[in-house]
Structure formats: structure tokens, C-alpha cells
Short mmCIF file of C-alpha atoms (C1' of nucleotides) in Angstrom, two decimals:
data_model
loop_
_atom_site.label_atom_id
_atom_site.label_comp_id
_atom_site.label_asym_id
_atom_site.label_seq_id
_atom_site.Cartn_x
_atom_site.Cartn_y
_atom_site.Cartn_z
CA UNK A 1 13.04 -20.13 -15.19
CA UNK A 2 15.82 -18.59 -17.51
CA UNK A 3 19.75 -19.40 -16.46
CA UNK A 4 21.34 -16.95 -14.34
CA UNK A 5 23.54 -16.11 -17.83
CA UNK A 6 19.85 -15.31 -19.79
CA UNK A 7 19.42 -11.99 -17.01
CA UNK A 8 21.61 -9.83 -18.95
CA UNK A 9 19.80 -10.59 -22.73
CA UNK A 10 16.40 -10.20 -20.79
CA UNK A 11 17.69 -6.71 -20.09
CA UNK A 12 19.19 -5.76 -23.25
CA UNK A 13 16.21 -7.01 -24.99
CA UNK A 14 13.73 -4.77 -22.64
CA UNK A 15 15.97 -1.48 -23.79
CA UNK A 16 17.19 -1.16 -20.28
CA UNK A 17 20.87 -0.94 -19.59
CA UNK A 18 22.79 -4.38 -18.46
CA UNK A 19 24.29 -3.24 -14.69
CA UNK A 20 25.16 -5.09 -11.63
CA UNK A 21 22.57 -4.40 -9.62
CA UNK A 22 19.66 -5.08 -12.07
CA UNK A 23 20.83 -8.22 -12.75
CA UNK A 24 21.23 -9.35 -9.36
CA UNK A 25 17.96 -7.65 -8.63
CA UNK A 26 16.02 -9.63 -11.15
CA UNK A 27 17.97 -12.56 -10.21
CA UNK A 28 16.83 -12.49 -7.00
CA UNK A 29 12.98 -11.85 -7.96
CA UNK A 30 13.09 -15.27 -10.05
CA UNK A 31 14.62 -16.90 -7.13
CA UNK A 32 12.59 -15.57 -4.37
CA UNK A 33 8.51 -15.34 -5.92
CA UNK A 34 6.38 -13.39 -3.96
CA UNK A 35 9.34 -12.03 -1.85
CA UNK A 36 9.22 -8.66 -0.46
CA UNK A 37 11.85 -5.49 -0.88
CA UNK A 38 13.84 -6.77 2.25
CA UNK A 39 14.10 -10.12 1.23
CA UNK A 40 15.10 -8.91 -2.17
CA UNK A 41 17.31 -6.60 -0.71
CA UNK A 42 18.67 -8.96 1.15
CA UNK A 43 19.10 -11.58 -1.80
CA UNK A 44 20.23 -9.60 -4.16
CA UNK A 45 23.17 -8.77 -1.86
CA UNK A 46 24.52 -12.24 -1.43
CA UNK A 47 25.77 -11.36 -5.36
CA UNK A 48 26.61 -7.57 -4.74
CA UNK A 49 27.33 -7.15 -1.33
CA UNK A 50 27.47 -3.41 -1.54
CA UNK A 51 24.10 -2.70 -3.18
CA UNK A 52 22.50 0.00 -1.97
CA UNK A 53 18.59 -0.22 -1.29
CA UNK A 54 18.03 2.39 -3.66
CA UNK A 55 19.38 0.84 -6.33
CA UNK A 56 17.23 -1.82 -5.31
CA UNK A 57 14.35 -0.14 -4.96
CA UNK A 58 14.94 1.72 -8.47
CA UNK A 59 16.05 -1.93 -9.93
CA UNK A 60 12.55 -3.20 -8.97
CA UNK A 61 10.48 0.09 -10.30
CA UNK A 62 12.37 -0.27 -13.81
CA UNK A 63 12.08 -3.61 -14.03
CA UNK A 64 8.10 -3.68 -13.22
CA UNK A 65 7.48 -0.85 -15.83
CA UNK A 66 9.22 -2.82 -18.44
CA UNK A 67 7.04 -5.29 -17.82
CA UNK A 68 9.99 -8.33 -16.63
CA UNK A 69 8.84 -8.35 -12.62
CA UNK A 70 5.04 -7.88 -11.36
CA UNK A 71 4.52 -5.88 -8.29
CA UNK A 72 1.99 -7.31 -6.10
CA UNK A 73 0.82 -4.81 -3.58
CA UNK A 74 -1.73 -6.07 -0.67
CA UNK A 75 -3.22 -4.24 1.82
CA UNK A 76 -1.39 -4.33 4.86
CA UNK A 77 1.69 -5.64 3.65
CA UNK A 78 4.65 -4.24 1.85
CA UNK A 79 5.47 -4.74 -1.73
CA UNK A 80 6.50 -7.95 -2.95
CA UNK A 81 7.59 -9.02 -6.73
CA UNK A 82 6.95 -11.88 -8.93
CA UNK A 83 8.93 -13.08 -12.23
CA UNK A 84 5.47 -14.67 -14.11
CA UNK A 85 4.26 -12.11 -16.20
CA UNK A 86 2.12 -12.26 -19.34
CA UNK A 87 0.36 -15.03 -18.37
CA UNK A 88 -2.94 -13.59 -16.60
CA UNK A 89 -2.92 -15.68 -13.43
CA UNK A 90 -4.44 -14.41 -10.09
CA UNK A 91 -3.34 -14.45 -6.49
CA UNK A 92 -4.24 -16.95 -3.50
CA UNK A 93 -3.73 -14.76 -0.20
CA UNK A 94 -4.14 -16.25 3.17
CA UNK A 95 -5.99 -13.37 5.76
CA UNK A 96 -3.84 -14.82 8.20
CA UNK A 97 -0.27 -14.87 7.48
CA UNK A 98 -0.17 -13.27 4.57
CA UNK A 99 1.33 -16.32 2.06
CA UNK A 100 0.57 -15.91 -1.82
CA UNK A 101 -0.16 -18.94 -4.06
CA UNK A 102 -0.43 -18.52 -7.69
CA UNK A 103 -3.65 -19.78 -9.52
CA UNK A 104 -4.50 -19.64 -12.75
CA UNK A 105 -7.43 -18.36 -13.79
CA UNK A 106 -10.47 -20.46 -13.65
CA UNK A 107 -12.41 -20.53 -16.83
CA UNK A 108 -9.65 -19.65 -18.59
CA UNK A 109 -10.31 -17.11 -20.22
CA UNK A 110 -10.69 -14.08 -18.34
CA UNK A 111 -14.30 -14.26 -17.32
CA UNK A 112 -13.98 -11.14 -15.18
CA UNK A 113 -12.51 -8.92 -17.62
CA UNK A 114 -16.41 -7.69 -18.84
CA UNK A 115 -18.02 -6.36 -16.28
CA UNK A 116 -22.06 -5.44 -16.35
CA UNK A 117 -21.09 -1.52 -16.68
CA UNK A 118 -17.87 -0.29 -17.65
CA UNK A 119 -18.89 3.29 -16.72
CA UNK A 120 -17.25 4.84 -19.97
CA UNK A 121 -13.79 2.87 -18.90
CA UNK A 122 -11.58 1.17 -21.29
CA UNK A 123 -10.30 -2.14 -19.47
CA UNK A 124 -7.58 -3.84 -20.32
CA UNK A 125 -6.82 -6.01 -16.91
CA UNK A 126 -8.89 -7.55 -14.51
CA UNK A 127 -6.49 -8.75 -11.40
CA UNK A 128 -8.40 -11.14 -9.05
CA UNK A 129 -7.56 -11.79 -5.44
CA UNK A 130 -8.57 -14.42 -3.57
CA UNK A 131 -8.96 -14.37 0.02
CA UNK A 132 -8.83 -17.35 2.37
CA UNK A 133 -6.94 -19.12 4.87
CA UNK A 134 -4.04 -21.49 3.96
CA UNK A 135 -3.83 -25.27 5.74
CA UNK A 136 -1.06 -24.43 8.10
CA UNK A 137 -3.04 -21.29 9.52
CA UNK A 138 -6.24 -23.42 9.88
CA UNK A 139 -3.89 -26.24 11.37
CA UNK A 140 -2.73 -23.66 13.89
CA UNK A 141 -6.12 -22.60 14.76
CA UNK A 142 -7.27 -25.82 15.48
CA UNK A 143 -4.40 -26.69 18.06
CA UNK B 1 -28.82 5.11 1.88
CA UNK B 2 -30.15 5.19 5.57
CA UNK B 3 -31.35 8.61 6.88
CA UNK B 4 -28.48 10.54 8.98
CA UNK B 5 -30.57 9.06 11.94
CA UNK B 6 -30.19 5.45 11.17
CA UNK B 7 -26.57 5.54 11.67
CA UNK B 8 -26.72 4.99 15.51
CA UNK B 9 -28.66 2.33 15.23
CA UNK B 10 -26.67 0.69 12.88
CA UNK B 11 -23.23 1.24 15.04
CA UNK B 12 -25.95 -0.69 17.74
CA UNK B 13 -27.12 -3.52 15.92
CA UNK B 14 -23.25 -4.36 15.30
CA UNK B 15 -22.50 -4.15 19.26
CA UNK B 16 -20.32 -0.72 18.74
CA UNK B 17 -21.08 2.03 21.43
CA UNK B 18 -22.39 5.16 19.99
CA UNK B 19 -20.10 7.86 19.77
CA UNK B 20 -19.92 11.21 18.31
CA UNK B 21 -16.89 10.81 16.14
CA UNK B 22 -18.11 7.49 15.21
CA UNK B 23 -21.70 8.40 13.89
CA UNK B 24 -19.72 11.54 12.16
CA UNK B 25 -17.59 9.20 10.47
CA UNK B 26 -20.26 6.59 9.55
CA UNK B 27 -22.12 9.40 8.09
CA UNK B 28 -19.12 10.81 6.41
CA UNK B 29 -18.53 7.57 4.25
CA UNK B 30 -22.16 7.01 3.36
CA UNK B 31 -21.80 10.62 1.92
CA UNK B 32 -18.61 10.47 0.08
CA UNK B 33 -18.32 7.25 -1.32
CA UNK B 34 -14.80 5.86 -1.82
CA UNK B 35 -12.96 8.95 -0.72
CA UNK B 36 -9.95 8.62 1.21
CA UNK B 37 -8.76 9.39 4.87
CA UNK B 38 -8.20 12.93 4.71
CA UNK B 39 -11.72 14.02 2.95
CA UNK B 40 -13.53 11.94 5.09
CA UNK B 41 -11.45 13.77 8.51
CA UNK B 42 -12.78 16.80 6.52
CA UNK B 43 -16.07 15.81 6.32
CA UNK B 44 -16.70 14.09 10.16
CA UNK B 45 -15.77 17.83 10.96
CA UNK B 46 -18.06 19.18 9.22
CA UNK B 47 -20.32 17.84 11.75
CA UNK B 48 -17.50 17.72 15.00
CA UNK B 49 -15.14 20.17 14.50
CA UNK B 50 -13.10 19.40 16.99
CA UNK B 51 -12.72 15.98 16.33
CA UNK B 52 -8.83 14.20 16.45
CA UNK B 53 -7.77 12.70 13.12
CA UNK B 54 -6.66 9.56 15.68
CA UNK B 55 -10.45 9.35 16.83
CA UNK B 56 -11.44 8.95 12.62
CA UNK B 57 -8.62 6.29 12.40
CA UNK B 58 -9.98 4.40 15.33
CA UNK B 59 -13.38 4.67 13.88
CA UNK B 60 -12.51 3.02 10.15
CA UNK B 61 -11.19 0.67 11.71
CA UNK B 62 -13.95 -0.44 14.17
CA UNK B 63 -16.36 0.22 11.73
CA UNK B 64 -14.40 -1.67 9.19
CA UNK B 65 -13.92 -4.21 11.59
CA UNK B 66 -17.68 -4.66 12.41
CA UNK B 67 -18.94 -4.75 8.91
CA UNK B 68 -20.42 -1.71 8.62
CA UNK B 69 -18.05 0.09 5.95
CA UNK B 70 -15.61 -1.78 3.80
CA UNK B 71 -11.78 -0.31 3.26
CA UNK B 72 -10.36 -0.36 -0.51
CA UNK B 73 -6.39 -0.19 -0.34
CA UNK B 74 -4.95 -0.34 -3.68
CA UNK B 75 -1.29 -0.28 -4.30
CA UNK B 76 0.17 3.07 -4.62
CA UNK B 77 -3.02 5.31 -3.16
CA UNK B 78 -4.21 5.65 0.22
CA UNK B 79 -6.63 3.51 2.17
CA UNK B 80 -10.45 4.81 0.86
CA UNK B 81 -13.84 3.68 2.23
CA UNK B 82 -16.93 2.76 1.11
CA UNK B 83 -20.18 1.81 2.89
CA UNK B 84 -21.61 -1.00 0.25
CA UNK B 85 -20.89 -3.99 1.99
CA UNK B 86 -21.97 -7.55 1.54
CA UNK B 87 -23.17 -7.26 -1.76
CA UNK B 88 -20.26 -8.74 -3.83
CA UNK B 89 -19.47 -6.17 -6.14
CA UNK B 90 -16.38 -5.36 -7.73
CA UNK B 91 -14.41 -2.30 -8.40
CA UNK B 92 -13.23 0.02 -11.99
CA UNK B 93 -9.78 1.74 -10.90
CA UNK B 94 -8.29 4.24 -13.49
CA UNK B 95 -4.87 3.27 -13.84
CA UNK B 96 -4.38 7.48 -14.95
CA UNK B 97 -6.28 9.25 -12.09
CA UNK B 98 -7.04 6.69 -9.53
CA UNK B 99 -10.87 7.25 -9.76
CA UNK B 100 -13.14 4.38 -8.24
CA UNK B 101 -16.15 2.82 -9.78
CA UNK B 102 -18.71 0.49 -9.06
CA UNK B 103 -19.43 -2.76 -10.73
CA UNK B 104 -21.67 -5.78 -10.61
CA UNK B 105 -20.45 -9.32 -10.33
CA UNK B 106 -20.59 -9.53 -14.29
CA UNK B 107 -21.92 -13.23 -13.84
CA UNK B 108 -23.62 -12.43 -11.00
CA UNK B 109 -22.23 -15.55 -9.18
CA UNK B 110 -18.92 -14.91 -7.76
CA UNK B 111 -17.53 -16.82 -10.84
CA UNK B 112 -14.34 -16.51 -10.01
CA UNK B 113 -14.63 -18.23 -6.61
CA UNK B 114 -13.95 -21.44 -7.41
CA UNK B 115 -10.24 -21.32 -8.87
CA UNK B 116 -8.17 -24.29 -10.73
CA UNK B 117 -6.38 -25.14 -7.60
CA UNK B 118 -7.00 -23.82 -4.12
CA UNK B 119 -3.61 -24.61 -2.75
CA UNK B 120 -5.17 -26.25 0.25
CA UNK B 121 -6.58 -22.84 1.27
CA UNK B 122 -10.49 -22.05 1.87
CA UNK B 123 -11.45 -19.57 0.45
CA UNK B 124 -14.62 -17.10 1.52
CA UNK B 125 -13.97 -14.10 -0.97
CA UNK B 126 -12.45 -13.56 -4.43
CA UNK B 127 -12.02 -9.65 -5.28
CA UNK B 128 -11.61 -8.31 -8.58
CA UNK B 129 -9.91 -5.47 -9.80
CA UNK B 130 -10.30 -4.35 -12.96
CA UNK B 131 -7.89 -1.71 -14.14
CA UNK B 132 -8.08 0.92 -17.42
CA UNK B 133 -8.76 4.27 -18.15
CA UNK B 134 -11.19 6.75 -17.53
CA UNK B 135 -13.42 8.67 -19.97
CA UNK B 136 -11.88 11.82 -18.70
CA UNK B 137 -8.35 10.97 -18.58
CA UNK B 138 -8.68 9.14 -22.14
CA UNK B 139 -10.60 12.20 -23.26
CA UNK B 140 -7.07 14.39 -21.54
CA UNK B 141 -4.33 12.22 -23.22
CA UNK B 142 -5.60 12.98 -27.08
CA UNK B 143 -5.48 16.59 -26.20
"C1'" DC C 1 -25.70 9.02 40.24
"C1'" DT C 2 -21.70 6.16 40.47
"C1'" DC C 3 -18.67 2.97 38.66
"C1'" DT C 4 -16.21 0.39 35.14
"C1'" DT C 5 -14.83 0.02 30.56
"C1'" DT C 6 -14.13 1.83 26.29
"C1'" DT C 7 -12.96 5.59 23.52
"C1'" DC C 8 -10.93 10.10 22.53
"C1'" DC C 9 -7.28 13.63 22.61
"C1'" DT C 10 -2.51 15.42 22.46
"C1'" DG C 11 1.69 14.51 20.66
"C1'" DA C 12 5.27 11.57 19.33
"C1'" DA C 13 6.95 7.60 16.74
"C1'" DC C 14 7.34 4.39 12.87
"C1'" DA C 15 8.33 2.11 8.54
"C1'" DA C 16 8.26 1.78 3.68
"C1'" DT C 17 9.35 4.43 0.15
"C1'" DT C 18 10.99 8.46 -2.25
"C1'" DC C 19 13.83 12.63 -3.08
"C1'" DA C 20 18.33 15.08 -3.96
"C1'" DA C 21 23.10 15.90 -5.25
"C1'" DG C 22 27.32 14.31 -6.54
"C1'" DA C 23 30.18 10.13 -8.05
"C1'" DA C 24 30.53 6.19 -10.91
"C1'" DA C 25 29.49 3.20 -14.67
"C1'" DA C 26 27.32 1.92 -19.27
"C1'" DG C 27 27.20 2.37 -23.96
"C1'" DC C 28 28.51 4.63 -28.21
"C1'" DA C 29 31.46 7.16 -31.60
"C1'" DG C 30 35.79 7.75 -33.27
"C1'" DC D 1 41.17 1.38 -26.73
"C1'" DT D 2 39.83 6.25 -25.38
"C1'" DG D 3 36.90 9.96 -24.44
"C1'" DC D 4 32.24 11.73 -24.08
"C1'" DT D 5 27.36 11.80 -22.88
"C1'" DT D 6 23.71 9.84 -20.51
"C1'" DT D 7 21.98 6.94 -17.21
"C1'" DT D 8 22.44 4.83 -12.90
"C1'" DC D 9 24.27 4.18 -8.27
"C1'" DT D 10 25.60 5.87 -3.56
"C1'" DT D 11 24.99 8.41 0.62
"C1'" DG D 12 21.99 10.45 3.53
"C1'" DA D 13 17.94 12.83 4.60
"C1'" DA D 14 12.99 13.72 3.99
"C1'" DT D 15 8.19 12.49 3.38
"C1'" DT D 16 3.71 10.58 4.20
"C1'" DG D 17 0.13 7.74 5.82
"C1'" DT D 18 -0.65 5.38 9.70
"C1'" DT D 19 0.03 3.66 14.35
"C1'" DC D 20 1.50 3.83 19.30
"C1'" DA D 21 1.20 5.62 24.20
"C1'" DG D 22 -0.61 7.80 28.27
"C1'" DG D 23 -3.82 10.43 30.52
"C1'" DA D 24 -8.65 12.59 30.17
"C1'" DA D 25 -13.33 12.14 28.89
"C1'" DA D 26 -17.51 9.81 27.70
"C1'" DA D 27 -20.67 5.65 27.20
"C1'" DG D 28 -23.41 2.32 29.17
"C1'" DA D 29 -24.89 -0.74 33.16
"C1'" DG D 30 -26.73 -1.06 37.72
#
DNA sequence: CTCTTTTCCTGAACAATTCAAGAAAAGCAG
DNA sequence: CTGCTTTTCTTGAATTGTTCAGGAAAAGAG
């Protein structure tokens, strides 16, 4: 994880103007992984107390298309943001609560990415979720 | 695809009373494969006119619920439905128009199952998304 | 046919996200 | 450093897909 003084060159270097709120924004993603907007939100305003969501909200949609944040949308649960990107590793999501472990993927080498039939499709990213239940949920169910 | 008259016997065999909006909507998905809320309220009332959007709700989500359809949710579309279930396959998004396509387990094994490190979770289902872009909307963007 | 339970309808509510217009700040040229 | 242009932020409201709530209707069992 870059120091908090790197933020500002990760910006500059993505083309993307160096303000406040970006900076705290992506701050807070590498701080927080897998958090969602309000915990962001939240986060981002322990360092700019007077951020708006908006700015937020745009923060986190500029920073995903330049490619420094992942979004991670699930079914059923609101947004969330991670700072690994690049690196081609999948998602662990417990059906009960909702956590999110990072995995890397199995073989390696992207064993997904070739389907049988690409139905006229160019690919170029093959995201893999896996579904389960984490130890303290099955812990809980047991009780 | 089962005959239009299969589909009580199906909502049946899964312990679901038979309804009218139900069968509608059972039928509905079987027809329009991965289509989204709205064409499928269209299409149940084709058959039931007068049939509440709440009562199609209800009735993806029992039927989801029970098995008998499966619900795709991808991040920044609506909630669609399909009614292949329990055959492991995978699906094609178009990161351009959103269109949905069906794939094979490319193995043919669930090979991504079995991940470097389960994080203490069990894990009964790894889905994979592979994302790129459509014959059509490659064919649009060199216009 | 009657009764109980589940489901459907009407209509409102909700929550995450986005839109819009003006004010402020960033970055650049001089 | 100063002024100018463009981008970004703020305030506040709107939007959209989905869910909630209460009473009416229908399904299934006996």
C-alpha cells in the first residue's frame, strides 16, 4: 500500500486533477477494502469534514474509470471499492453476511477466460465469484 | 423447453401453489430468456392482463427462491431472469450493450471451484463472468 | 362447501445513485 | 504572482428499480 504522500502522484500520473476530495477519497478506498459508499463517505470525511457525497460519489466513478479503484457490485448489496487492480484476482462472498475475501486465481492463469463458445464476442475479462459461507456465519448457525 | 402445460406442474413438484400470475410468469421467462423485469411484466400480461407488477415481483422471487428460474443481477443493469438452472453454465455480458449470452463451463468441471485459499469459507458455487464486446456493437464502433 | 393460509392488488414508501445549476478550485500562460 | 479557462465541488432535488403494508381474493385441505 502506497504512503498517504504517493495519492497525489497516483493522480497526476492517471491525468486526473490532484483535489481534496480525490485524494481523501482514494485514501480512504486503500484503507477501507471492500468498503461500501457510506463507509467511504464516511472515511473520507475524517480528512475533509465537509465533503459532500457527490463529490464522493464522482471521486469513486473517476477513479474506477481510470482504472486506480475496482468497483465490486453484488447483487443485493450496494457498491463497494477495492484498491488491487491489475492483478486478476477473484472474489470470496459469503451468502450470508455479505463479507468479501480476495483470492487469487486458481490455476493461475486465467483458466476461465476461454470459454467453449464465445458467440462472436471479443473477451478481454473473466471476473469469478465465489459463493459460500464464511466460518463465523457457519459458527452462528451452529449455536 | 417444457410445453406451456408443464409449467404447473413444475411450480408443484417444488411445493409452490399454482397461481395465475405465477404460471404467467414462469412461462414468461422460459420465453424470453434473460430479459429483465419490465419485458417479462409485459409478457405475463400478455397472458393476464390485469396482472399487478407487485404480483410478478413476488413471483421471481418465489420462483427464484424455489429453483425454478435463476436471477442474473449485474452491476449497473437491472435484475434479468433466466430459466436454465442447475446446469453450471456461465454467462458472455457485453460491456457496450449489456446483451447476455450463454456459455459452457469451458472445462466442463467447475474449474474454478477450488480456489488458492478459501478463507475458511465453503464454498457450493463459483460464477463466472466474462465481460467484452459484442459482434454488433464492435461491428457499430468502426462505423 | 367451508375454512385457513397464502397470495394478489392498490398505492405508497424507500434507498442508492444520479442530475442540474451555480460557486469554487485546479492548472496553465503570461 | 495574476488572471483566465476548464474542471470539479456544493446544494438540493429527482429518478428508478424494488420493496413494504393492509385489505381483498384465491388456493388447497377436509
Amino acid at each position: 500500500m502506497p504512503v498517504a504522500t504517493a495519492f497525489p502522484d497516483l493522480l497526476r500520473e492517471a491525468g486526473l486533477r490532484v483535489t481534496t476530495p480525490r485524494v481523501a477519497v482514494l485514501g480512504a478506498v486503500h484503507a477501507h477494502p471492500h468498503a461500501d459508499t457510506e463507509v467511504l463517505i464516511d472515511a473520507a470525511r475524517v480528512e475533509v469534514p465537509a465533503v459532500s457525497h457527490q463529490a464522493v460519489y464522482d471521486s469513486l466513478r473517476v477513479l474506477s474509470d481510470a482504472g486506480l479503484i475496482r468497483r465490486i457490485q453484488l447483487p443485493g448489496h450496494v457498491a463497494r471499492y477495492e484498491s488491487r487492480v491489475g492483478d486478476n484476482h477473484h472474489h470470496l462472498v459469503c451468502r450470508s453476511c455479505g463479507a468479501i475475501e480476495d483470492v487469487d486465481c486458481s490455476v493461475g492463469h486465467a483458466p476461465c477466460l476461454t470459454p467453449s463458445d464465445h458467440h462472436g464476442f471479443v473477451i478481454d475479462e473473466a471476473e469469478v465469484i465465489y459463493r459460500g459461507t464464511c466460518a463465523a456465519c457457519r459458527a452462528a448457525q451452529t449455536v
